[in-house]
Coordinates of C-alpha atoms and ligand atoms in Angstrom, one line a residue:
M1 CA 0.0 -0.1 0.0
T2 CA 0.9 3.3 -0.3
R3 CA 1.5 5.0 2.7
L4 CA 2.9 8.8 2.5
Y5 CA 1.1 11.1 0.5
N6 CA -0.7 14.5 1.0
D7 CA -4.0 15.0 -1.1
P8 CA -4.1 11.9 -3.0
S9 CA -5.6 13.8 -6.0
A10 CA -2.3 16.2 -5.7
F11 CA -0.1 13.0 -5.4
A12 CA 1.3 12.8 -9.2
D13 CA 2.2 16.4 -9.5
E14 CA 3.6 16.6 -6.3
M15 CA 5.4 13.5 -7.2
I16 CA 6.5 15.0 -10.5
D17 CA 7.7 18.3 -8.3
G18 CA 10.1 16.1 -5.9
F19 CA 11.3 14.2 -8.9
V20 CA 12.4 16.8 -10.7
A21 CA 13.8 18.7 -7.5
A22 CA 16.2 15.7 -6.8
N23 CA 17.4 15.2 -10.8
R24 CA 18.1 18.6 -12.0
A25 CA 21.0 17.7 -13.6
Y26 CA 18.9 15.6 -15.9
V27 CA 15.2 16.8 -16.3
R28 CA 13.4 20.0 -15.9
R29 CA 9.8 20.4 -15.5
V30 CA 7.3 21.4 -18.5
Q31 CA 3.6 21.1 -18.6
G32 CA 2.8 17.3 -18.7
G33 CA 5.7 16.0 -17.5
V34 CA 9.9 16.5 -18.1
V35 CA 12.4 16.8 -20.8
R36 CA 16.3 16.8 -20.6
S37 CA 17.8 19.7 -18.9
T38 CA 21.1 18.6 -20.6
R39 CA 21.8 20.3 -24.0
T40 CA 20.8 18.3 -26.9
A41 CA 22.4 18.4 -30.3
E42 CA 20.7 20.6 -32.9
N43 CA 18.4 18.5 -35.2
Q44 CA 18.6 15.4 -33.2
V45 CA 15.4 13.3 -33.6
A46 CA 13.4 13.6 -30.0
V47 CA 12.3 10.3 -28.4
V48 CA 9.2 11.3 -26.3
V49 CA 8.4 8.7 -24.6
G50 CA 5.2 8.8 -21.4
G51 CA 2.2 7.4 -19.8
G52 CA 0.4 7.2 -16.7
S53 CA 2.1 7.8 -13.5
G54 CA 2.8 4.7 -11.0
H55 CA 5.2 2.9 -12.8
Y56 CA 8.7 4.4 -12.0
P57 CA 11.4 4.8 -13.5
A58 CA 8.8 4.5 -16.3
F59 CA 8.4 7.0 -17.4
G60 CA 10.2 10.4 -16.5
G61 CA 13.2 8.2 -15.1
L62 CA 14.4 7.4 -18.5
V63 CA 14.9 10.8 -19.8
G64 CA 18.4 11.6 -20.6
P65 CA 21.6 11.6 -22.8
G66 CA 21.4 8.4 -24.7
L67 CA 17.9 7.8 -23.7
A68 CA 14.3 9.4 -24.0
S69 CA 14.3 13.2 -24.5
G70 CA 11.4 13.9 -22.4
A71 CA 8.3 11.8 -20.8
A72 CA 4.5 12.9 -20.9
M73 CA 3.6 12.1 -17.3
G74 CA -0.1 11.3 -16.9
N75 CA -1.8 10.8 -13.5
L76 CA -1.9 7.8 -11.8
F77 CA -2.4 4.9 -14.0
A78 CA -4.0 7.0 -16.5
S79 CA -2.5 8.0 -19.8
P80 CA -1.1 11.7 -20.0
S81 CA -3.4 14.0 -22.3
S82 CA -2.9 14.9 -25.7
Q83 CA -2.3 18.5 -24.4
Q84 CA 0.4 17.3 -22.1
V85 CA 2.0 15.2 -24.8
Y86 CA 2.0 17.9 -27.2
S87 CA 3.5 20.1 -24.6
V88 CA 6.5 17.7 -23.8
A89 CA 6.8 17.2 -27.5
S90 CA 6.8 20.4 -28.3
A91 CA 9.5 21.2 -25.9
A92 CA 11.6 18.5 -26.7
E93 CA 11.8 18.4 -30.2
R94 CA 15.0 20.2 -31.6
G95 CA 14.3 20.2 -35.4
G96 CA 14.9 16.8 -36.3
G97 CA 11.4 15.4 -35.8
V98 CA 9.7 13.4 -33.0
L99 CA 9.2 9.7 -32.5
L100 CA 6.5 9.0 -30.1
T101 CA 6.9 5.8 -28.2
Y102 CA 5.0 4.3 -25.5
G103 CA 3.1 0.8 -24.1
N104 CA 0.2 0.0 -26.2
Y105 CA -3.0 1.0 -24.2
A106 CA -6.4 2.6 -25.6
G107 CA -6.1 5.6 -23.5
D108 CA -2.6 6.3 -24.6
V109 CA -2.7 5.5 -28.2
L110 CA -5.9 8.4 -28.7
Q111 CA -4.1 11.1 -26.6
F112 CA -0.8 10.5 -28.3
G113 CA -2.3 10.3 -31.6
Q114 CA -4.1 13.3 -31.1
A115 CA -0.7 15.1 -30.0
Q116 CA 0.8 13.4 -33.1
E117 CA -2.2 15.1 -35.4
R118 CA -1.3 18.5 -33.7
L119 CA 2.5 18.4 -34.1
S120 CA 2.2 17.4 -37.7
A121 CA -0.3 19.8 -38.5
E122 CA 2.2 22.3 -37.2
G123 CA 4.9 21.0 -39.6
V124 CA 6.7 18.9 -37.2
R125 CA 7.6 15.2 -38.5
T126 CA 6.1 12.8 -35.9
A127 CA 5.8 9.3 -36.0
T128 CA 4.5 6.3 -33.2
V129 CA 5.8 3.2 -32.5
V130 CA 3.6 1.7 -29.5
V131 CA 5.5 -1.1 -27.7
T132 CA 3.6 -4.3 -27.9
D133 CA 5.8 -7.0 -25.9
D134 CA 3.3 -8.5 -23.5
I135 CA 2.5 -12.2 -24.9
S136 CA 0.0 -12.9 -22.4
S137 CA -2.2 -10.1 -23.6
A138 CA -3.3 -11.4 -27.2
G139 CA -2.4 -14.1 -29.7
I140 CA 0.0 -14.1 -32.0
D141 CA -2.4 -13.6 -34.5
E142 CA -3.4 -10.1 -33.0
I143 CA 0.1 -9.2 -32.1
E144 CA -0.5 -5.3 -32.6
K145 CA -3.0 -5.7 -29.6
R146 CA -0.8 -6.9 -26.9
R147 CA 0.2 -4.3 -24.1
G148 CA 3.6 -2.9 -23.5
I149 CA 5.6 -3.5 -20.3
A150 CA 8.9 -3.6 -19.4
G151 CA 9.8 -4.3 -22.8
D152 CA 9.4 -0.7 -23.5
L153 CA 13.0 -0.2 -22.1
C154 CA 14.2 -2.0 -25.1
V155 CA 12.5 0.1 -27.4
F156 CA 13.2 3.5 -25.9
K157 CA 16.8 2.6 -25.4
V158 CA 17.7 1.8 -28.7
A159 CA 15.8 4.7 -30.3
G160 CA 17.4 7.0 -27.7
A161 CA 20.9 5.6 -28.7
A162 CA 20.3 5.9 -32.3
A163 CA 19.0 9.6 -32.0
E164 CA 22.1 10.2 -29.8
A165 CA 24.5 8.8 -32.5
G166 CA 22.8 11.4 -34.9
A167 CA 20.8 8.7 -37.3
D168 CA 17.6 10.6 -38.9
F169 CA 14.2 10.4 -38.3
D170 CA 13.2 7.4 -40.4
E171 CA 16.2 5.4 -39.4
V172 CA 15.3 6.1 -35.6
V173 CA 11.7 5.0 -36.2
R174 CA 12.9 1.9 -38.3
I175 CA 15.1 0.8 -35.1
A176 CA 12.3 1.5 -32.6
A177 CA 9.8 -0.5 -34.5
K178 CA 12.6 -3.6 -35.3
A179 CA 13.1 -3.6 -31.3
N180 CA 9.4 -4.0 -30.5
D181 CA 9.3 -6.5 -33.1
R182 CA 12.0 -8.7 -31.6
T183 CA 10.9 -8.1 -27.9
R184 CA 8.7 -10.4 -25.8
S185 CA 8.0 -10.2 -22.4
F186 CA 5.7 -12.1 -19.6
G187 CA 5.2 -11.3 -16.3
V188 CA 3.1 -12.8 -13.2
A189 CA 1.9 -11.0 -10.0
F190 CA 1.1 -12.3 -6.3
S191 CA -0.8 -9.1 -4.7
G192 CA -2.2 -6.0 -6.1
C193 CA -1.5 -2.5 -5.3
R194 CA -3.2 0.4 -3.6
L195 CA -3.4 3.9 -4.8
P196 CA -2.7 7.0 -2.6
G197 CA -5.7 7.4 -0.3
A198 CA -7.8 4.3 -1.6
D199 CA -9.2 2.1 1.3
H200 CA -8.8 -0.8 -0.5
D201 CA -6.1 -2.4 -3.0
L202 CA -7.1 -1.6 -6.7
F203 CA -7.0 -5.3 -7.6
D204 CA -6.4 -8.5 -5.7
V205 CA -4.4 -11.7 -6.2
P206 CA -5.4 -14.3 -3.3
E207 CA -2.6 -15.1 -0.4
G208 CA -0.5 -18.0 -1.9
R209 CA -1.3 -17.5 -5.4
M210 CA 0.0 -16.3 -8.4
A211 CA -1.7 -14.5 -11.2
V212 CA -0.1 -15.8 -14.5
G213 CA 0.1 -13.2 -17.2
M214 CA -1.1 -10.2 -15.0
G215 CA -1.1 -6.7 -16.5
I216 CA 0.7 -3.7 -15.1
H217 CA -2.4 -2.0 -14.1
G218 CA -3.7 -5.2 -12.6
E219 CA -5.4 -6.1 -15.7
P220 CA -6.5 -9.7 -14.9
G221 CA -4.3 -12.3 -15.8
I222 CA -4.8 -15.5 -18.2
S223 CA -4.7 -18.1 -15.4
E224 CA -3.7 -18.3 -11.5
T225 CA -1.3 -21.2 -10.1
D226 CA 0.0 -21.5 -6.5
V227 CA 3.2 -19.1 -5.8
P228 CA 6.0 -21.4 -7.3
T229 CA 9.8 -21.6 -5.8
A230 CA 12.0 -19.2 -7.4
D231 CA 13.4 -21.8 -9.9
E232 CA 10.0 -23.0 -10.9
L233 CA 9.4 -19.2 -11.8
A234 CA 12.3 -19.0 -13.8
E235 CA 11.4 -22.2 -15.6
L236 CA 7.8 -20.8 -16.1
F237 CA 9.3 -17.6 -17.9
V238 CA 11.7 -19.1 -19.8
A239 CA 9.6 -21.8 -21.3
K240 CA 6.8 -18.9 -22.0
L241 CA 9.4 -16.8 -24.1
L242 CA 11.2 -19.7 -25.6
G243 CA 7.8 -20.5 -26.8
E244 CA 7.2 -17.3 -28.7
V245 CA 10.6 -16.6 -30.9
P246 CA 9.9 -13.4 -33.0
P247 CA 9.7 -14.6 -36.5
A248 CA 12.8 -12.3 -37.6
V249 CA 15.0 -14.6 -35.5
D250 CA 16.1 -17.7 -37.7
R251 CA 17.6 -19.8 -34.9
V252 CA 17.4 -20.2 -31.3
E253 CA 20.6 -21.4 -30.4
G254 CA 23.3 -19.2 -31.0
S255 CA 21.3 -15.9 -30.6
R256 CA 22.2 -12.7 -28.5
V257 CA 19.7 -11.7 -26.2
A258 CA 19.4 -9.1 -23.9
V259 CA 17.4 -9.7 -20.7
I260 CA 15.4 -7.5 -18.3
L261 CA 14.2 -9.3 -15.1
N262 CA 11.7 -6.5 -13.9
G263 CA 10.3 -6.0 -10.5
L264 CA 6.9 -4.6 -10.4
G265 CA 7.5 -2.6 -7.1
S266 CA 7.5 -4.9 -3.8
V267 CA 9.5 -7.8 -5.0
K268 CA 13.0 -7.4 -3.4
Y269 CA 16.0 -7.4 -5.5
E270 CA 17.3 -10.6 -3.7
E271 CA 14.4 -12.3 -4.3
L272 CA 14.9 -11.4 -8.3
F273 CA 18.8 -12.4 -8.2
V274 CA 17.3 -15.7 -6.9
V275 CA 15.1 -16.3 -10.1
Y276 CA 17.6 -14.5 -12.4
R277 CA 20.2 -17.3 -11.3
R278 CA 18.1 -19.8 -12.9
V279 CA 16.9 -17.8 -15.7
A280 CA 20.8 -17.4 -16.7
Q281 CA 21.4 -21.3 -16.5
L282 CA 18.0 -21.9 -18.8
L283 CA 18.9 -19.5 -21.4
E284 CA 22.7 -20.6 -21.6
Q285 CA 21.1 -24.5 -21.6
A286 CA 19.3 -23.2 -24.7
G287 CA 22.2 -21.9 -26.1
L288 CA 21.6 -17.9 -26.2
T289 CA 24.1 -15.6 -25.1
V290 CA 23.0 -13.0 -22.9
V291 CA 24.1 -9.6 -23.7
E292 CA 24.2 -6.8 -20.8
P293 CA 20.9 -8.2 -18.8
E294 CA 19.2 -5.7 -16.2
V295 CA 17.8 -7.0 -13.0
G296 CA 15.7 -4.7 -11.1
E297 CA 12.9 -2.4 -11.3
L298 CA 12.3 -0.9 -14.6
V299 CA 8.6 -0.4 -15.2
T300 CA 6.4 -1.1 -12.1
S301 CA 3.2 -0.9 -10.8
F302 CA 3.2 1.1 -7.6
D303 CA 3.6 -1.8 -4.9
M304 CA 2.4 -4.4 -6.8
A305 CA 4.2 -7.6 -6.0
G306 CA 5.1 -9.3 -8.9
A307 CA 7.7 -10.0 -11.8
S308 CA 8.3 -10.2 -15.5
L309 CA 10.9 -11.5 -17.7
T310 CA 12.0 -9.9 -21.1
L311 CA 14.3 -11.0 -23.6
F312 CA 15.3 -8.9 -26.8
W313 CA 16.5 -10.6 -29.4
L314 CA 19.3 -8.9 -30.6
D315 CA 21.0 -8.4 -34.1
D316 CA 24.1 -6.8 -34.6
E317 CA 22.9 -3.3 -35.2
L318 CA 20.6 -3.5 -31.9
E319 CA 23.3 -5.1 -29.8
R320 CA 25.5 -2.0 -30.4
L321 CA 22.5 0.3 -29.5
W322 CA 21.6 -1.7 -26.8
A323 CA 25.1 -1.3 -25.2
A324 CA 25.6 2.2 -26.0
P325 CA 26.0 4.6 -23.3
A326 CA 22.8 6.2 -21.6
D327 CA 22.8 8.5 -18.7
S328 CA 19.2 8.9 -17.0
P329 CA 17.7 9.4 -13.3
A330 CA 17.0 5.9 -13.3
Y331 CA 19.1 4.0 -15.9
R332 CA 22.8 4.7 -16.3
K333 CA 25.0 2.4 -18.5
G334 CA 28.9 3.6 -19.9
S335 CA 29.9 7.2 -20.0
V336 CA 28.0 9.8 -22.1
G337 CA 30.8 12.0 -21.8
A338 CA 30.3 15.9 -20.8
V339 CA 27.0 17.5 -20.9
E340 CA 25.9 20.8 -20.6
V341 CA 23.0 22.0 -18.9
M342 CA 20.6 24.0 -21.3
D343 CA 19.1 27.4 -21.4
E344 CA 15.5 26.8 -21.1
S345 CA 15.1 29.7 -23.8
E346 CA 16.2 27.2 -26.5
S347 CA 13.4 25.3 -26.5
R348 CA 10.3 26.0 -28.3
A349 CA 8.2 28.3 -25.9
E350 CA 5.0 27.1 -24.1
A351 CA 1.9 28.0 -25.5
A352 CA 0.5 30.7 -22.7
A353 CA -3.1 29.4 -21.4
D354 CA -5.6 30.9 -24.0
E355 CA -7.9 33.3 -21.4
T356 CA -9.8 35.1 -24.1
V357 CA -13.3 34.0 -25.4
P358 CA -14.7 34.8 -28.7
E359 CA -18.1 37.2 -29.0
A360 CA -21.3 35.6 -28.4
S361 CA -25.2 36.2 -28.7
E362 CA -26.9 37.2 -25.7
Q363 CA -29.0 34.1 -26.3
S364 CA -26.1 31.8 -26.5
R365 CA -24.7 33.7 -23.3
A366 CA -27.9 32.6 -21.5
A367 CA -27.7 28.9 -22.9
A368 CA -24.3 28.9 -21.3
A369 CA -25.5 29.3 -17.8
L370 CA -27.6 26.2 -18.4
V371 CA -24.9 24.3 -20.0
V372 CA -22.9 24.9 -16.9
D373 CA -26.1 23.4 -15.1
V374 CA -25.7 20.5 -17.3
L375 CA -22.2 19.9 -16.6
R376 CA -22.8 20.0 -13.0
A377 CA -25.2 17.8 -12.9
L378 CA -23.3 15.1 -15.1
S379 CA -20.4 15.8 -12.8
G380 CA -22.6 15.1 -9.6
T381 CA -24.0 11.8 -11.0
I382 CA -20.2 10.8 -11.6
D383 CA -19.2 11.8 -7.9
E384 CA -22.2 9.7 -6.6
N385 CA -21.2 6.7 -8.7
V386 CA -17.5 6.9 -8.6
E387 CA -16.7 3.7 -6.7
E388 CA -19.1 1.7 -8.6
L389 CA -17.8 3.0 -12.0
G390 CA -14.2 1.9 -10.5
R391 CA -15.4 -1.4 -9.6
I392 CA -17.2 -2.1 -12.7
D393 CA -13.9 -1.2 -14.7
A394 CA -11.9 -3.2 -12.6
V395 CA -13.8 -6.5 -13.3
A396 CA -11.8 -6.6 -16.6
G397 CA -10.2 -3.5 -16.9
D398 CA -7.6 -1.5 -14.9
G399 CA -10.4 0.4 -12.2
D400 CA -10.0 3.7 -13.1
H401 CA -13.0 4.6 -14.8
G402 CA -14.4 6.4 -11.8
I403 CA -11.5 8.3 -10.6
G404 CA -11.0 9.2 -14.3
M405 CA -14.1 10.4 -15.1
Q406 CA -14.6 12.3 -11.6
R407 CA -11.4 14.4 -12.5
G408 CA -12.3 14.7 -15.9
S409 CA -15.9 16.4 -15.2
A410 CA -15.1 18.6 -12.3
A411 CA -12.2 19.7 -14.5
A412 CA -14.7 20.4 -17.3
V413 CA -17.0 22.4 -14.5
D414 CA -14.3 24.3 -13.3
A415 CA -13.4 25.5 -17.0
A416 CA -17.2 26.0 -18.2
V417 CA -17.4 28.3 -15.3
A418 CA -14.7 30.2 -15.8
A419 CA -15.8 30.8 -19.3
A420 CA -19.1 31.8 -18.7
S421 CA -17.9 34.4 -16.1
R422 CA -16.0 35.8 -19.5
G423 CA -19.0 36.2 -20.9
A424 CA -18.5 32.9 -23.3
G425 CA -21.3 31.7 -25.4
A426 CA -23.0 28.0 -25.0
G427 CA -20.4 26.6 -27.8
T428 CA -17.3 28.4 -26.4
V429 CA -18.4 26.8 -23.0
L430 CA -18.5 23.3 -24.1
L431 CA -15.3 23.8 -26.2
K432 CA -13.4 24.7 -23.2
A433 CA -14.9 22.3 -21.2
G434 CA -14.1 19.7 -23.3
D435 CA -10.6 20.5 -23.3
A436 CA -10.4 20.7 -19.7
W437 CA -11.9 17.1 -19.3
A438 CA -9.7 15.4 -22.1
D439 CA -6.6 17.5 -20.3
R440 CA -7.4 16.5 -16.6
A441 CA -8.9 12.9 -17.1
G442 CA -6.3 11.2 -19.6
G443 CA -7.4 7.7 -20.1
T444 CA -9.7 6.4 -23.0
S445 CA -12.9 7.9 -21.7
G446 CA -11.3 11.5 -21.1
A447 CA -10.1 11.6 -24.8
L448 CA -13.3 10.5 -25.7
W449 CA -15.7 12.7 -23.6
G450 CA -13.4 15.6 -24.4
L451 CA -14.3 15.1 -28.1
I452 CA -17.8 14.7 -27.3
L453 CA -18.2 18.0 -25.7
R454 CA -16.0 19.8 -28.3
S455 CA -18.5 18.3 -31.2
V456 CA -21.6 19.5 -29.6
G457 CA -19.8 22.9 -28.8
D458 CA -19.2 23.1 -32.4
E459 CA -22.9 22.3 -33.5
L460 CA -24.3 25.0 -30.9
G461 CA -21.5 27.7 -31.5
D462 CA -21.8 31.2 -30.0
D463 CA -24.5 32.9 -31.8
S464 CA -27.9 31.5 -32.1
A465 CA -30.0 30.2 -29.3
P466 CA -29.4 26.4 -29.4
D467 CA -32.6 24.6 -30.0
A468 CA -33.4 20.8 -30.1
A469 CA -32.2 20.2 -33.6
S470 CA -28.9 21.7 -33.0
V471 CA -28.4 19.6 -29.9
A472 CA -29.4 16.6 -31.2
A473 CA -27.2 17.4 -34.1
G474 CA -24.1 17.9 -31.9
V475 CA -24.9 14.6 -29.9
T476 CA -25.1 12.9 -33.7
S477 CA -21.3 14.4 -34.3
G478 CA -20.0 13.7 -30.8
A479 CA -21.2 10.0 -31.5
R480 CA -19.6 10.2 -35.0
A481 CA -16.1 11.7 -33.6
V482 CA -15.8 9.0 -31.0
V483 CA -16.5 6.1 -33.7
D484 CA -13.9 8.0 -36.1
V485 CA -10.9 8.2 -33.2
G486 CA -11.8 5.1 -31.3
K487 CA -12.7 2.8 -34.1
A488 CA -15.2 0.8 -32.0
E489 CA -18.4 -1.0 -33.7
L490 CA -21.6 -1.2 -32.2
G491 CA -21.6 -4.6 -30.0
D492 CA -17.7 -3.9 -29.1
K493 CA -18.6 -3.5 -25.7
T494 CA -17.7 0.3 -25.4
M495 CA -19.4 3.8 -24.5
V496 CA -20.4 3.4 -28.3
D497 CA -23.0 0.8 -27.8
V498 CA -25.1 3.3 -25.7
L499 CA -23.9 6.7 -27.6
Q500 CA -25.2 5.4 -30.6
P501 CA -28.7 4.5 -29.9
F502 CA -29.1 7.2 -27.6
A503 CA -27.9 9.9 -30.3
D504 CA -30.4 7.9 -32.9
A505 CA -32.9 8.3 -30.8
L506 CA -32.7 11.9 -29.6
A507 CA -32.4 12.7 -33.3
A508 CA -35.5 10.7 -34.4
G509 CA -37.5 12.1 -31.3
V510 CA -36.7 16.0 -32.4
Q511 CA -37.4 14.9 -35.8
S512 CA -40.9 13.9 -35.1
G513 CA -41.5 17.3 -33.1
K514 CA -41.1 16.2 -29.4
G515 CA -39.1 19.2 -28.2
L516 CA -35.7 18.7 -26.6
R517 CA -37.1 17.7 -22.9
A518 CA -39.2 14.9 -24.0
A519 CA -37.2 13.6 -26.5
W520 CA -33.8 13.6 -24.3
R521 CA -35.9 11.9 -21.6
D522 CA -36.9 9.0 -23.8
A523 CA -33.8 8.8 -25.4
A524 CA -31.7 8.6 -21.8
E525 CA -34.6 5.8 -21.0
Q526 CA -33.1 4.0 -24.0
A527 CA -29.6 4.6 -23.1
K528 CA -30.3 2.9 -19.8
V529 CA -31.7 -0.1 -21.4
A530 CA -28.9 -0.1 -23.8
A531 CA -26.0 0.4 -21.0
A532 CA -27.7 -2.8 -19.1
A533 CA -27.6 -4.7 -22.1
T534 CA -23.7 -4.5 -22.8
A535 CA -23.4 -6.9 -19.8
D536 CA -24.0 -9.5 -22.4
L537 CA -21.5 -8.6 -24.8
L538 CA -17.6 -9.3 -25.3
P539 CA -15.1 -6.3 -25.1
K540 CA -13.2 -6.2 -28.4
R541 CA -11.8 -2.8 -27.7
G542 CA -9.6 -1.3 -25.0
R543 CA -8.3 -2.3 -21.9
A544 CA -11.0 -4.7 -21.1
R545 CA -10.3 -6.8 -24.3
P546 CA -7.8 -9.1 -23.4
H547 CA -10.1 -10.7 -20.7
A548 CA -13.1 -11.0 -22.4
E549 CA -15.0 -13.4 -20.4
K550 CA -14.3 -12.2 -17.3
S551 CA -16.4 -9.1 -18.1
L552 CA -19.6 -11.3 -19.4
G553 CA -22.8 -10.6 -16.9
T554 CA -21.1 -7.1 -16.0
P555 CA -21.8 -4.1 -18.1
D556 CA -19.1 -1.8 -19.8
A557 CA -17.7 0.7 -17.5
G558 CA -18.0 3.3 -20.0
A559 CA -21.2 2.6 -21.5
H560 CA -22.8 2.7 -18.2
S561 CA -21.3 6.1 -17.0
L562 CA -23.0 7.7 -20.3
A563 CA -26.0 6.4 -19.4
L564 CA -26.0 7.9 -16.0
I565 CA -25.0 10.9 -17.3
T566 CA -27.8 11.0 -20.1
L567 CA -30.4 10.5 -17.1
A568 CA -29.1 13.2 -15.2
I569 CA -29.0 15.8 -17.9
A570 CA -32.7 14.6 -18.8
G571 CA -33.4 15.8 -14.8
V572 CA -31.8 19.4 -15.4
L573 CA -33.5 19.8 -18.7
E574 CA -36.9 19.1 -17.1
T575 CA -36.5 21.6 -14.2
S576 CA -35.2 24.4 -16.5
N577 CA -37.2 27.0 -17.9
Ligands
ADP1 P1 -9.1 3.3 -19.8 O1 -9.6 2.3 -20.7 O2 -8.0 4.3 -20.4 O3 -8.6 2.8 -18.6 P2 -11.2 4.4 -18.7 O4 -11.2 3.2 -18.1 O5 -11.7 5.8 -18.2 O6 -10.3 4.6 -19.7 O7 -12.7 4.2 -19.9 C1 -12.9 2.9 -20.2 C2 -14.2 2.9 -21.2 O8 -13.9 3.4 -22.2 C3 -14.5 1.8 -21.6 O9 -15.5 1.0 -20.5 C4 -15.3 1.9 -22.8 O10 -16.7 2.3 -22.7 C5 -14.7 3.2 -23.4 N1 -13.4 2.6 -24.6 C6 -12.6 2.0 -24.4 N2 -12.1 2.3 -25.9 C7 -13.0 2.4 -26.5 C8 -13.2 3.0 -27.8 N3 -12.0 2.5 -28.7 N4 -14.2 3.5 -28.4 C9 -15.0 4.1 -27.6 N5 -14.9 4.0 -26.2 C10 -14.1 3.0 -25.8
MG2 MG1 -9.9 2.2 -16.9

């Protein structure tokens, strides 16, 4: 459990402050995370990593010469927002382009993806390599759906080394992708972890048992056994990883591999060494040569007791890059030579917060007050259901849906109130609220809710008074945007299974002349039914996907919260005048 904290909601921010204070020779703080504080050559490709906090040394601890250029650091176990990624990448970029590389989680993919679009639109060459090393999270036939775990380090390390050596953008991207293709990991866990201020663990593993294949956010494993001996665990790890040698490797015997035996948070280094003793013997027996292994904590999961083994199948090029010097707060190798602390004014200026609001008509400003009430009701219903939403998400996902929605909706209310008080119209209030939601919530749902609010805001605008038709059109365009970005289809067990029928019912009701209140109420009742029906579906998208069958009988978290929200809004519309 996490014992030392102040205000739990400030934990991630305060952690970053302290981390930076302790590592000024390596990093400086920028909005959304950290970048190197040392001078980087002009035109060097920027390798920008990131993800939720709680995985130290991933991701901030891996920033420094020969490794990452910057790290976007999200909230606890929540992906950073696209604004955070954009801000870190902008501060890190040196004219040579940006490689975004991170573990494959739905929320991170959405948020980094949006940041990439924005960077590209501004003329910064940007590419993405997602890390997919965890063989337990999907079959070989769906390799692109696998999660990223400790193998993150292999990809970051060689990409960073290549960039440091002056490789150009295409080279760095090629090398990172090749490293990911040749990296495989497998993990186990003996206990869950408890986030700051929580009164129970985020997930549990029964006493004396071991979850096999469990993810680094407590995503359920593929099976469970009694806790083995250290040697038996080593045997399991090696057997699993030799059972899936990457296609690019011609022959196991004679191959050279980098090895990471990773502790997840509360397994002692001494225990890891006992396991590694046997791992090394087994790899040697298989005819492999181990190159510069790492035994220790490289990608953790708060205080989760667990371990993973990673094999990174080298070729000459990758071996050279794996062995190259690197110097970061948590990972050091060889000597990178003299470094110079960089003057902050040399990086691209950070965008100042935009405080101005566009002109709005009187009717639209009046409607903005109703929008604020709607957002308050939305946030209120999330507050009332926060534990329940977390519980539902924990069944097959990572348990953060309640806190993520709470953070996002509260930030949306604050931003809406601030914009309305400056005279913003309904459209702008929703745009600001959507930005704030995506920025503060992180995660998949944060990105998607940000999109929904912005879509409705775009449709309403700041000129005319919103009416039933424009609200319905806004919800329809929000549903379309969610599908465009998230790529989920009806039946995939996501919020789309509620959003789509809700949008359709609202549009149909308005079309038939019902008026907004009645049409919204009817559509919300349908949303409730649709959310309950997701209990019978198997997830095909998002974090829940690897554990499809576990979620049968439980509705989808994002679908459930959406239905609650539509019902709360129906109540506000009925009492407004
Ligand atoms: P994360 O999955 O990043 O932990 P949350 O837990 O806040 O984010 O949200 C999970 C919810 O997001 C899921 O229950 C599902 O409704 C929704 N979701 C996940 N992936 C998608 C997607 N590709 N399209 C639409 N909704 C999605
Ligand atoms: Mg979640």
